[in-house]
Short mmCIF file of C-alpha atoms in Angstrom, two decimals:
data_model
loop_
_atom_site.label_atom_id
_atom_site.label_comp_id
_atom_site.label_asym_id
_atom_site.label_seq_id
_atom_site.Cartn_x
_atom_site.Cartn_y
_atom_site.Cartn_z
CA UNK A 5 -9.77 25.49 50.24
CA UNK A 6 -11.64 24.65 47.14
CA UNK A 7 -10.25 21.88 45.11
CA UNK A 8 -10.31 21.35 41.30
CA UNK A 9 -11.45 17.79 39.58
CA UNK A 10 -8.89 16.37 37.67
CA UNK A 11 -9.52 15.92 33.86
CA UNK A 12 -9.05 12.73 32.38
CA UNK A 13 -6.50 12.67 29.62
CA UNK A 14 -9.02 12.12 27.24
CA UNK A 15 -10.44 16.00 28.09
CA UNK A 16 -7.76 17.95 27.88
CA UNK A 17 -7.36 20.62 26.10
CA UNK A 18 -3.58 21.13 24.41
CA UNK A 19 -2.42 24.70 23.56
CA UNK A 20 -3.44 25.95 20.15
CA UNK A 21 -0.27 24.85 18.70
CA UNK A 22 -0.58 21.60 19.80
CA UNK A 23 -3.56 21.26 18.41
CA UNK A 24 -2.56 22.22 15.20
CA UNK A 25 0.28 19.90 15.28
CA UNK A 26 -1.05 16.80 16.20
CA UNK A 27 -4.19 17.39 14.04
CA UNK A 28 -2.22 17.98 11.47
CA UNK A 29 -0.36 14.41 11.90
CA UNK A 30 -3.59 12.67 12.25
CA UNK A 31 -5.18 14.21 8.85
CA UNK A 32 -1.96 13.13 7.57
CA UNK A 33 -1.88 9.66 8.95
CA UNK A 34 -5.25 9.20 7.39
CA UNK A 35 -5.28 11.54 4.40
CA UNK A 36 -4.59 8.61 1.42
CA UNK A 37 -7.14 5.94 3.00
CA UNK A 38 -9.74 9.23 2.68
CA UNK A 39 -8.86 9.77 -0.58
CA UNK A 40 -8.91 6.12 -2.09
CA UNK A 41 -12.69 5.53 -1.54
CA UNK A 42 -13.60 8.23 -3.91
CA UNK A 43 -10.92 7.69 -6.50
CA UNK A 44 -11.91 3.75 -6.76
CA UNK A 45 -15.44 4.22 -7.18
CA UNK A 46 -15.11 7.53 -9.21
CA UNK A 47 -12.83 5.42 -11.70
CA UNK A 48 -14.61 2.68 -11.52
CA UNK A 49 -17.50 4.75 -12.71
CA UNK A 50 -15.39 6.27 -15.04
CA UNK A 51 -16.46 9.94 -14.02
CA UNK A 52 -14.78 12.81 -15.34
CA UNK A 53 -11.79 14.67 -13.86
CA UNK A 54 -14.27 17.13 -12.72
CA UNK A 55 -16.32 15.18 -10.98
CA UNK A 56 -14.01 12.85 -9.12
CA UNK A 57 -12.24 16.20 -7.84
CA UNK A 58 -16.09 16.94 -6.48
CA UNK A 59 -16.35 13.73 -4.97
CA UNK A 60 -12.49 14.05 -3.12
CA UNK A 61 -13.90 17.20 -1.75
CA UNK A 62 -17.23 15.90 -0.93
CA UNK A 63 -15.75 13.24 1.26
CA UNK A 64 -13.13 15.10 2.90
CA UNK A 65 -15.72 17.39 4.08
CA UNK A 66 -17.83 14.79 5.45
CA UNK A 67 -14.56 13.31 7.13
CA UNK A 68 -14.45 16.30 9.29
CA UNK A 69 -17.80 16.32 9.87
CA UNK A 70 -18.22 13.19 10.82
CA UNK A 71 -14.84 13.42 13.42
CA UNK A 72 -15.88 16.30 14.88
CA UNK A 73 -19.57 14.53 15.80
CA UNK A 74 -17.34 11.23 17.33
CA UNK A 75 -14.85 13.17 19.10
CA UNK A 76 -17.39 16.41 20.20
CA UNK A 77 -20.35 14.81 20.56
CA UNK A 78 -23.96 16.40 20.64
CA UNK A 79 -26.61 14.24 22.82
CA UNK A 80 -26.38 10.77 22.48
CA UNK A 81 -24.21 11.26 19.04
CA UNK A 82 -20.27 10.50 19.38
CA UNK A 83 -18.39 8.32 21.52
CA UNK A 84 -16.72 11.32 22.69
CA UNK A 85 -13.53 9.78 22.22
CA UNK A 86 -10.00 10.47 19.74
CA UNK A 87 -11.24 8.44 16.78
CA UNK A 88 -11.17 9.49 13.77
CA UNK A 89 -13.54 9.21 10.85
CA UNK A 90 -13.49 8.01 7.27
CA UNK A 91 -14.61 5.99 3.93
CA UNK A 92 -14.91 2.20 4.76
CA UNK A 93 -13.35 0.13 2.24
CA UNK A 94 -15.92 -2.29 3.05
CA UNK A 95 -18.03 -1.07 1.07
CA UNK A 96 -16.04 -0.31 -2.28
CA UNK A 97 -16.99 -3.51 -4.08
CA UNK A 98 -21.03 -3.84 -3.07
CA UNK A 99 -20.84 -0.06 -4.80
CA UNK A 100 -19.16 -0.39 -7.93
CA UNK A 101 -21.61 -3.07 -8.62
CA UNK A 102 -24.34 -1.31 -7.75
CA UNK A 103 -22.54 1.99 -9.54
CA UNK A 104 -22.43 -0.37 -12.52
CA UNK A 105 -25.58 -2.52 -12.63
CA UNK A 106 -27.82 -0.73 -10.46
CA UNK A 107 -28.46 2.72 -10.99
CA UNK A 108 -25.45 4.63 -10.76
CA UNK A 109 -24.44 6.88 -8.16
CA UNK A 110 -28.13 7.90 -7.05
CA UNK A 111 -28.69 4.06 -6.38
CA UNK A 112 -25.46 4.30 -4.44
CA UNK A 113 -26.33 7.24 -2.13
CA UNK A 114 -29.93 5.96 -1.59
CA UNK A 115 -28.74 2.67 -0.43
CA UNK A 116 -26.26 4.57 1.46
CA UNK A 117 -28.87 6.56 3.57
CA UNK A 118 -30.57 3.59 4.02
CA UNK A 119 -27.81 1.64 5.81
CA UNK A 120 -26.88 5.13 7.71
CA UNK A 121 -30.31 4.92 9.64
CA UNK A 122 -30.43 1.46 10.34
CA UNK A 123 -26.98 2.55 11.74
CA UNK A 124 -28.49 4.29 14.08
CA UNK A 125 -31.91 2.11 14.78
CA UNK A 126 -29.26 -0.92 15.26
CA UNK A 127 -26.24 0.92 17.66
CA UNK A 128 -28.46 0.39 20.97
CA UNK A 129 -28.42 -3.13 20.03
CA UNK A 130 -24.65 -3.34 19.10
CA UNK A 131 -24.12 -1.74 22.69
CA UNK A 132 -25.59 -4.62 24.34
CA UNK A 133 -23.32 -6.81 22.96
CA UNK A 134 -20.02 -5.54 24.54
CA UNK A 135 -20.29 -8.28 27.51
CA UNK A 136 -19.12 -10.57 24.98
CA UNK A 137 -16.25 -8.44 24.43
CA UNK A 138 -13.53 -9.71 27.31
CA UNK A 139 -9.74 -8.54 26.87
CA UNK A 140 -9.58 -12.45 25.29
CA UNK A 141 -11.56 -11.27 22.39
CA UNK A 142 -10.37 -7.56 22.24
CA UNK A 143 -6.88 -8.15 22.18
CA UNK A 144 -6.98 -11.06 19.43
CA UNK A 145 -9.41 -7.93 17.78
CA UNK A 146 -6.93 -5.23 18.12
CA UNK A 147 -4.11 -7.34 17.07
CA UNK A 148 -5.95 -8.25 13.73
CA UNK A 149 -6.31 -4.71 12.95
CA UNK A 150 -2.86 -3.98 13.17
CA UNK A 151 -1.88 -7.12 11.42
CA UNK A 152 -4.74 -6.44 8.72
CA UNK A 153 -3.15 -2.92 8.31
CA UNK A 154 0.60 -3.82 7.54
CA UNK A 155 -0.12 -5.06 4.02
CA UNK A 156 -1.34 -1.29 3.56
CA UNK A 157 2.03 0.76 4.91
CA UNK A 158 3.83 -2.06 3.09
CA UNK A 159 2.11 -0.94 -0.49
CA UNK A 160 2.81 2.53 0.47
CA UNK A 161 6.87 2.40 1.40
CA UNK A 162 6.98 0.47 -2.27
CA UNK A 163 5.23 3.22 -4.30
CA UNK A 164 1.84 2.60 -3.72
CA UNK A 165 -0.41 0.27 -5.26
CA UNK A 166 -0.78 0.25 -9.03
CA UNK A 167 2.22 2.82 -9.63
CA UNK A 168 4.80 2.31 -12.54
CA UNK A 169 7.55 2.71 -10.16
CA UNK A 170 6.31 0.03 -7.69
CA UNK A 171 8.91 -1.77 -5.81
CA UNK A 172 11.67 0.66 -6.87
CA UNK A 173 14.79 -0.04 -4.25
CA UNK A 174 14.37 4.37 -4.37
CA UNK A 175 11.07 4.09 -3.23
CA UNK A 176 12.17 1.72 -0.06
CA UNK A 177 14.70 3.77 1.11
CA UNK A 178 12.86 6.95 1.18
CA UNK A 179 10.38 4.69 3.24
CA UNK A 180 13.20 3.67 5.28
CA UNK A 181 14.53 6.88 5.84
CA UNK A 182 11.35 8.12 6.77
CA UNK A 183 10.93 5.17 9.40
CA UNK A 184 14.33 6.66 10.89
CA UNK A 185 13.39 9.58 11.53
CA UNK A 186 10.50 9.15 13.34
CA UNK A 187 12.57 6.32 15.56
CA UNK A 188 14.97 8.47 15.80
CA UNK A 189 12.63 11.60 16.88
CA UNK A 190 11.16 9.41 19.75
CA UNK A 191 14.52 7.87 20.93
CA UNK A 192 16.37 11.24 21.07
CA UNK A 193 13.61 14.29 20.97
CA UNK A 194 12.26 16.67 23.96
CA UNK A 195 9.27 15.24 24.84
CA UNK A 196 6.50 17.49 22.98
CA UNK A 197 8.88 16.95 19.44
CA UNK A 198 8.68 13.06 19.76
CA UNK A 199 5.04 13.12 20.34
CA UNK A 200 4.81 14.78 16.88
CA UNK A 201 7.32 12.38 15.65
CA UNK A 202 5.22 11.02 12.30
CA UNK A 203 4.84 14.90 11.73
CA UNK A 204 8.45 15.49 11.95
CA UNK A 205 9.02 12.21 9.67
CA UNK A 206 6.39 12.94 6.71
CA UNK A 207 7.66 16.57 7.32
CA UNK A 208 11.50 15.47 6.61
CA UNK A 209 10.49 12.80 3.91
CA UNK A 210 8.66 15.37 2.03
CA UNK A 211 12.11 17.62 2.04
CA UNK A 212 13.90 14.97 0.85
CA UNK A 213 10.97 13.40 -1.93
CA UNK A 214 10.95 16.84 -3.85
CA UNK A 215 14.63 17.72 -4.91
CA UNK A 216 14.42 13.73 -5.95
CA UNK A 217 11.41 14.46 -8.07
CA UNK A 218 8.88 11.84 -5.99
CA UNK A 219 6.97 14.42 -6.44
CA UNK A 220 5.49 18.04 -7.96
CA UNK A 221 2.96 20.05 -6.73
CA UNK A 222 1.58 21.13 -10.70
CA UNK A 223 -2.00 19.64 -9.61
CA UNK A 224 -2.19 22.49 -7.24
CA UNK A 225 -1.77 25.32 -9.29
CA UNK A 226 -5.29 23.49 -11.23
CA UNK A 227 -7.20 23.59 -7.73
CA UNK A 228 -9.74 25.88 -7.19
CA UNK A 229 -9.53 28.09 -4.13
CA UNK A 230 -12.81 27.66 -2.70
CA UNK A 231 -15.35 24.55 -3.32
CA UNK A 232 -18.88 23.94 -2.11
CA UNK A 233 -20.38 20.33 -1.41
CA UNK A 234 -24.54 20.93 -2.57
CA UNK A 235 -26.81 18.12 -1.64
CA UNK A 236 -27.69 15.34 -4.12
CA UNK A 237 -25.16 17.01 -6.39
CA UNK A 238 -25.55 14.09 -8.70
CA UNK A 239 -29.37 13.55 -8.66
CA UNK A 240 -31.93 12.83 -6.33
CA UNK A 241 -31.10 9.16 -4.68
CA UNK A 242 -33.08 6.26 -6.03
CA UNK A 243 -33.47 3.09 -3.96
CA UNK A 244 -33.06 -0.54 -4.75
CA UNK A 245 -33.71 -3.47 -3.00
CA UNK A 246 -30.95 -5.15 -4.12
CA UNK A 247 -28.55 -2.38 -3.67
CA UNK A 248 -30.20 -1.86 -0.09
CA UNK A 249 -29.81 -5.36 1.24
CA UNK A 250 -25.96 -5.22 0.06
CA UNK A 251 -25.13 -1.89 1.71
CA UNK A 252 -26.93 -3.72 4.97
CA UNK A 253 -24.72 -6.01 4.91
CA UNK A 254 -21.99 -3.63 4.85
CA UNK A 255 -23.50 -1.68 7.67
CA UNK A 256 -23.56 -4.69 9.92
CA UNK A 257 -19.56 -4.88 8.69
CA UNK A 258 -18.88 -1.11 9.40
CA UNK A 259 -20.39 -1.92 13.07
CA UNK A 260 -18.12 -4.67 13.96
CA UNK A 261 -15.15 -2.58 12.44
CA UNK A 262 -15.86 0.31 14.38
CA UNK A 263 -16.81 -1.71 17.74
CA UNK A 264 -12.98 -3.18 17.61
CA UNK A 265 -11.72 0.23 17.43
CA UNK A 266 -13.63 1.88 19.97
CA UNK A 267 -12.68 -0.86 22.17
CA UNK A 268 -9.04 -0.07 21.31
CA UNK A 269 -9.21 3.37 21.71
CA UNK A 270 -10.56 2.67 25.27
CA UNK A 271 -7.83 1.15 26.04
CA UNK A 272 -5.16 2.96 24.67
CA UNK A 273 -6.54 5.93 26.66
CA UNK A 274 -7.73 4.45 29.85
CA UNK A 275 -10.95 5.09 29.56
CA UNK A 276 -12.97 2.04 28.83
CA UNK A 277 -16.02 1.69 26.05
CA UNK A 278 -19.36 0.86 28.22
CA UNK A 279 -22.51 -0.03 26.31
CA UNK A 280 -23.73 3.28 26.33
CA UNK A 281 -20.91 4.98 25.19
CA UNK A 282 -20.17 2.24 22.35
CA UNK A 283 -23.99 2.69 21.27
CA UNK A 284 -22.96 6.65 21.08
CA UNK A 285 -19.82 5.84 18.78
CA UNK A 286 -22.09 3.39 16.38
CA UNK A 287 -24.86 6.05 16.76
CA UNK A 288 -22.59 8.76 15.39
CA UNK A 289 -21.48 6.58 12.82
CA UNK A 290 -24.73 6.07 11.48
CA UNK A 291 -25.69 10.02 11.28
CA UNK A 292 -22.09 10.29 9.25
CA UNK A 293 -23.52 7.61 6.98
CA UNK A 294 -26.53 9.65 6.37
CA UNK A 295 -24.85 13.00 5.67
CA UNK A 296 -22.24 11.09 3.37
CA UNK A 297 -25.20 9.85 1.08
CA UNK A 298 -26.94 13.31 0.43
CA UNK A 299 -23.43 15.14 0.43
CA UNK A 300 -22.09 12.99 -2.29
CA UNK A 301 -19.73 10.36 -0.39
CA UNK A 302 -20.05 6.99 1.35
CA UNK A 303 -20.21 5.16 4.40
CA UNK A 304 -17.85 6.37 7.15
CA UNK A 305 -16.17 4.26 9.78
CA UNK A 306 -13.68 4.59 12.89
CA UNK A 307 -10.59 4.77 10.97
CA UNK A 308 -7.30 1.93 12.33
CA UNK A 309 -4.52 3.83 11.71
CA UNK A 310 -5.21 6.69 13.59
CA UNK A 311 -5.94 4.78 16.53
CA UNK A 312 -2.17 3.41 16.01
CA UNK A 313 -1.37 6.86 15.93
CA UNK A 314 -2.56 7.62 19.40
CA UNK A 315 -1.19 4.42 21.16
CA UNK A 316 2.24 5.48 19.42
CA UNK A 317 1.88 9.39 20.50
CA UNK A 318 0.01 8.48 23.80
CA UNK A 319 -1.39 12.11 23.26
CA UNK A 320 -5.07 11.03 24.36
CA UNK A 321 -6.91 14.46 23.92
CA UNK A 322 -9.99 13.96 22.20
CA UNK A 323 -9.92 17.41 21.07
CA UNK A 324 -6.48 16.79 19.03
CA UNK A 325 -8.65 14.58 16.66
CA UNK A 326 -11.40 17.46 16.66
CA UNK A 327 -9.08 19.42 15.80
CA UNK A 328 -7.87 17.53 12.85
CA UNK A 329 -11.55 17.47 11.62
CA UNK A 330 -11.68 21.40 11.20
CA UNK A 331 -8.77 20.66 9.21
CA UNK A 332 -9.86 17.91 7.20
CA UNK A 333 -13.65 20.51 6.70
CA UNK A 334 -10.70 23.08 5.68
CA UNK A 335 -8.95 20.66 2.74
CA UNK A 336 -13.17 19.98 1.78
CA UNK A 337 -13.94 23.84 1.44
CA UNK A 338 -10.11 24.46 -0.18
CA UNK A 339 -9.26 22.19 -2.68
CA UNK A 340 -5.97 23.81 -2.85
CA UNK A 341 -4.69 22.98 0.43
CA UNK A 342 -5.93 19.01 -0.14
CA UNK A 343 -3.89 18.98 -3.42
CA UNK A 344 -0.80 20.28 -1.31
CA UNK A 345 -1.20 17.38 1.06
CA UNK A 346 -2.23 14.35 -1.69
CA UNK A 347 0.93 15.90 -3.15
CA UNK A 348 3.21 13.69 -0.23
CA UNK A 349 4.59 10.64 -2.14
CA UNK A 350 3.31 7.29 -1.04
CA UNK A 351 7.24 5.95 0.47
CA UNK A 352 6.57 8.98 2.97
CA UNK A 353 3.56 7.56 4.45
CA UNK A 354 4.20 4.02 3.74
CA UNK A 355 7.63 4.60 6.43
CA UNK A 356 5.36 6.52 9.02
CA UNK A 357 2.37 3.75 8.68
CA UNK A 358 4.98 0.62 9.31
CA UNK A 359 5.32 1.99 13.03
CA UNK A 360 1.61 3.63 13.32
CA UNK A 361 0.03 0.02 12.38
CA UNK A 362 2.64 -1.82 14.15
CA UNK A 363 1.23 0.05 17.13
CA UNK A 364 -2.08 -1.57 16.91
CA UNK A 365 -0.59 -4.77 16.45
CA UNK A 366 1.56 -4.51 19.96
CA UNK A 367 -1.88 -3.24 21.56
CA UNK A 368 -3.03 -6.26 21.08
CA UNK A 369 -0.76 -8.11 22.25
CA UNK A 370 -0.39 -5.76 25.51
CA UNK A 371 -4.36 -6.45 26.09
CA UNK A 372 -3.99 -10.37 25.61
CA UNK A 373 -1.25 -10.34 28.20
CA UNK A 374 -4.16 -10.01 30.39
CA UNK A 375 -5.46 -13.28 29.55
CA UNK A 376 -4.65 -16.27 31.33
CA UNK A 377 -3.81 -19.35 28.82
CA UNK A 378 -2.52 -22.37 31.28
CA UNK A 379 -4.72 -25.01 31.35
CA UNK A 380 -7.65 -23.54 28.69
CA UNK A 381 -8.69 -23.41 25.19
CA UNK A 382 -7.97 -19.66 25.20
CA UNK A 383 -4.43 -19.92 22.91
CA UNK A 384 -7.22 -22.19 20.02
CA UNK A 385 -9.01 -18.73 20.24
CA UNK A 386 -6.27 -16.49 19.74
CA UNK A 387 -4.80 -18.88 16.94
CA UNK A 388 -7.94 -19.52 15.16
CA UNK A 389 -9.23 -15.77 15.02
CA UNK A 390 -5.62 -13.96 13.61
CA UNK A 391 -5.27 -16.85 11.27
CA UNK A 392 -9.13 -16.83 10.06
CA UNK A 393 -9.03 -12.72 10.11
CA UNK A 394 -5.63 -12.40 8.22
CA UNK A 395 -6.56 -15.16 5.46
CA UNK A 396 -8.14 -12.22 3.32
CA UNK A 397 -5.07 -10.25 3.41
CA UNK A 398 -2.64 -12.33 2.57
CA UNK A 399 -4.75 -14.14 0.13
CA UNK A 400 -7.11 -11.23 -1.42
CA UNK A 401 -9.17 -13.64 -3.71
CA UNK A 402 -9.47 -16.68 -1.63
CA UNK A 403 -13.40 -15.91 -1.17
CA UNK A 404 -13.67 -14.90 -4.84
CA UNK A 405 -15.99 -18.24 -5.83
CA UNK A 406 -18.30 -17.20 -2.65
CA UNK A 407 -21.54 -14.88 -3.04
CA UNK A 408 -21.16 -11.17 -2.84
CA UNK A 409 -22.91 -10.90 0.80
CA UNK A 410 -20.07 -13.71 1.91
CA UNK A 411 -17.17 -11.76 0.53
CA UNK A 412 -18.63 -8.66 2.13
CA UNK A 413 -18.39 -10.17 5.71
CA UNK A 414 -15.05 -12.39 5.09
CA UNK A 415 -13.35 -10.09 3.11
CA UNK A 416 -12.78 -7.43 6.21
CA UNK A 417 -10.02 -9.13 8.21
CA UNK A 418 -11.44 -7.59 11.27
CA UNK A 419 -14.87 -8.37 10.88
CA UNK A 420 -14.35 -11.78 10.02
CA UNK A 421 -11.68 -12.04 12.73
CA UNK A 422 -13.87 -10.46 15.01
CA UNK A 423 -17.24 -12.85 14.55
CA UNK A 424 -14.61 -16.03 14.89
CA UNK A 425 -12.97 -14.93 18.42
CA UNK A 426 -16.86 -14.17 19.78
CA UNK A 427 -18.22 -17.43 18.76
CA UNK A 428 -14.95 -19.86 19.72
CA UNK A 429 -14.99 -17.59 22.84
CA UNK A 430 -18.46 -18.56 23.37
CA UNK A 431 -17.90 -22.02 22.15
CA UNK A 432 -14.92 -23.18 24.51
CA UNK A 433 -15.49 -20.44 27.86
CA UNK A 434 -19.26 -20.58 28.17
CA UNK A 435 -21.34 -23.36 26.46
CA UNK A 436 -21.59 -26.82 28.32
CA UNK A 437 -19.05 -29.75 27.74
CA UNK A 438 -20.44 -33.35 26.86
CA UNK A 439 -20.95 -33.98 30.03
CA UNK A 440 -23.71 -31.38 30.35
CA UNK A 441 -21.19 -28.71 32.81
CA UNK A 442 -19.77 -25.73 31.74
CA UNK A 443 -16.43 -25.99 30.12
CA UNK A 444 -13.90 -25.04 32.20
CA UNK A 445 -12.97 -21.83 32.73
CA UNK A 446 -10.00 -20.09 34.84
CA UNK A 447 -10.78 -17.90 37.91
CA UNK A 448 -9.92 -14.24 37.98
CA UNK A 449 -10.83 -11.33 35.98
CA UNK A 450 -8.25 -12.38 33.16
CA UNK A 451 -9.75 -15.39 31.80
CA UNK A 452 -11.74 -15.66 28.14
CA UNK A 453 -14.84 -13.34 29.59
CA UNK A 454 -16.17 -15.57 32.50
CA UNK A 455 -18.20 -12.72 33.88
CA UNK A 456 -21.86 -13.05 35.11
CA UNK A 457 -22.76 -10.79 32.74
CA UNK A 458 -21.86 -12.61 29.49
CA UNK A 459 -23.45 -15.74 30.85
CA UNK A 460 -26.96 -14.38 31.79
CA UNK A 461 -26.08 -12.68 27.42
CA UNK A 462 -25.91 -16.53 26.60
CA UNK A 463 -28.75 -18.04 28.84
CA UNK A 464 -30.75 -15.29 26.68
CA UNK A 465 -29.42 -15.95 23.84
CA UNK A 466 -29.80 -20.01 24.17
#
């Protein structure tokens, strides 16, 4: 009798309206970070209503794009995983200065292309450093993203940053409400409805936002039906060294941003990032960078929140995501269907995005149960990296006084999290005491990354 290979979680293939549904929550789990990108640099450029609609489009196009290349994957492009893709903010303040000092938004997509393919040239590299990637340094990783991400939902549930209205007690409750629902949707729901449970939330939140005028939909009645991203809409790109070596730096950023993710992905779904398949991911990044600099957008990452989104959901089909990438090409070809959805008030998300980034944060902490910390340096490691990787977001300007290429690297929670656990990982579980012997190190496959293969990494790198 024949028999049939099981397929991984990670494979599998929901019914159509499944698909649609989760999609659907993941487009709108990620739909205002998306948006932001475009509007900052757009206003910061001061470009006309006209042409900050183009760039919304523009970027939500490439959004999809880009997903459907992580998640789909076409030879050694895509990590083949559920990640989704988007803007970095990383790179929003190295381009308003270049937007502003260096040539506009030509300078801006040339130095963008630039970055994409060293993207690409660098990812094999990038792969070959997972060894020093053991659960001691993912989970203090992971739980930095969450933690980095909190300040973000927290904004949202008060009105979102900048509004008139910020901080309203009105704006909290629907946020609160919101957060309710979608407890109260996993606690007490058939199994399919809680796994759509942010859906059901934003869904309910929305119901409630528009009799209590949070909201109108008037900007979609101005939306054009049909729009069309053209290549180097806004001249042919012009390159700059100075705007090149900044976006670099960014790019080296992005890479360490998106190498925490994949790692979290892998183990939210069971299926663990190798070298290969993390040099895919970076890979695929790179080629999104590319397309987002002669379609009129910016760097794209691996976007956090969504990856909360699938350790709340535990739906681990990498197709879901693809299939929230046609939608997110959809909302770039329609304008009218993305003003419906940037029509959901900020509260709604911001009560959905206090349990999606929470998520991330108890991922981390499941991984670093892992580790063992009697009688090592490994709880220094752990302390050091959150409290170095959340300085930035509780204190935005504290790097302010610092060069630009500094503020770049330290300014990302997770990146500069992320550097600090690698090299006081290195420092206290690898490199030799005073005495001239290794520091010690606890036996077992839970200790700070004690593997042969990270020490031959160091002898090489020594």
């Amino acid at each position: 009798m024949a028999t049939t290979t099981p397929v991984h979680p990670v494979d599998e293939v929901p019914p159509v309206r499944q698909l649609a549904a989760f999609g659907l929550q993941h487009v709108l789990a990620m739909y205002a970070g998306a948006v932001a990108v475009p509007l900052i640099v757009g206003g910061a450029m001061k470009l006309s209503p006209a042409d900050m609609a183009y760039l919304i489009t523009a970027d939500l196009l490439v959004c999809g794009i880009a997903t459907l290349i992580q998640c789909v994957g076409f030879w050694r492009f895509g990590v083949r995983l559920p990640i989704m893709q988007g803007c970095t903010f990383a790179a929003v303040s190295p381009m308003v200065l270049i937007g502003a000092t260096g040539g506009g938004l030509p300078a801006i997509y040339g130095s963008v292309i630039v970055a994409g393919l060293a993207i690409v040239l660098l990812a094999p590299v990038f792969g070959r450093l997972l060894r020093f990637f053991p659960p001691l340094v993912t989970g203090t990783v992971i739980l930095i993203i969450g933690v980095s991400l909190l300040p973000v939902a927290g904004n949202w549930a008060a009105g979102g940053a900048g509004a008139a209205d910020f901080g309203e007690p009105k704006n909290l409750a629907l946020a609160g409400f919101v957060l309710a629902v979608v407890l109260g949707v996993q606690r007490f729901a058939p199994a399919f409805l809680s796994r759509i449970a942010v859906l059901i939330g934003i869904a309910v939140g929305l119901a409630v936002a528009v009799p209590f005028s949070f909201t109108d939909f008037g900007g979609v009645g101005d939306s054009d039906w049909v729009g069309i991203s053209t290549p180097f809409h806004f001249g042919a790109p012009s390159f700059h060294a100075s705007a090149i070596i900044s976006m670099l730096v960014v790019a080296l950023v992005t890479m360490t941003e998106t190498t925490g993710d994949l790692i979290a992905v892998g183990e939210m779904t069971d299926r663990k990032i190798e070298p290969r398949s993390l040099a895919d991911g970076l890979r695929a990044d790179g080629l999104s960078t590319v397309l987002g600099g002669v379609f009129n957008t910016f760097p794209y990452t691996a976007y956090a929140q969504n990856v909360g989104l699938v350790g709340m959901t535990r739906v681990r089909s990498r197709w879901v995501v693809a299939a929230a990438g046609g939608i997110l090409v959809l909302l770039g070809l329609l304008p009218k269907l993305g003003a419906v959805v940037a029509a959901i008030p900020a509260p709604v998300l911001g009560g959905a995005g206090l349990v999606m980034f929470g998520t991330v944060a108890a991922s981390g902490l499941r991984t670093l149960a892992q580790v063992d910390f009697k009688d090592n340096h490994n709880l220094t490691v752990v302390a050091v990296s959150v409290a170095i990787g959340v300085l930035p977001v509780g204190v935005p300007t504290v790097y302010e006084k610092f060069p630009d290429w500094f503020q770049t690297v330290m300014n990302s929670g997770i990146s500069a999290g992320c550097l600090t656990a690698i090299v006081l990982n290195l420092l206290f579980n690898h490199l030799p005491t005073k005495g001239g012997s290794p520091a010690p190190e606890p036996a077992g496959p839970t200790d700070g990354g004690s593997d042969e293969a990270v020490e031959k990494s160091l002898k090489e790198v020594v």
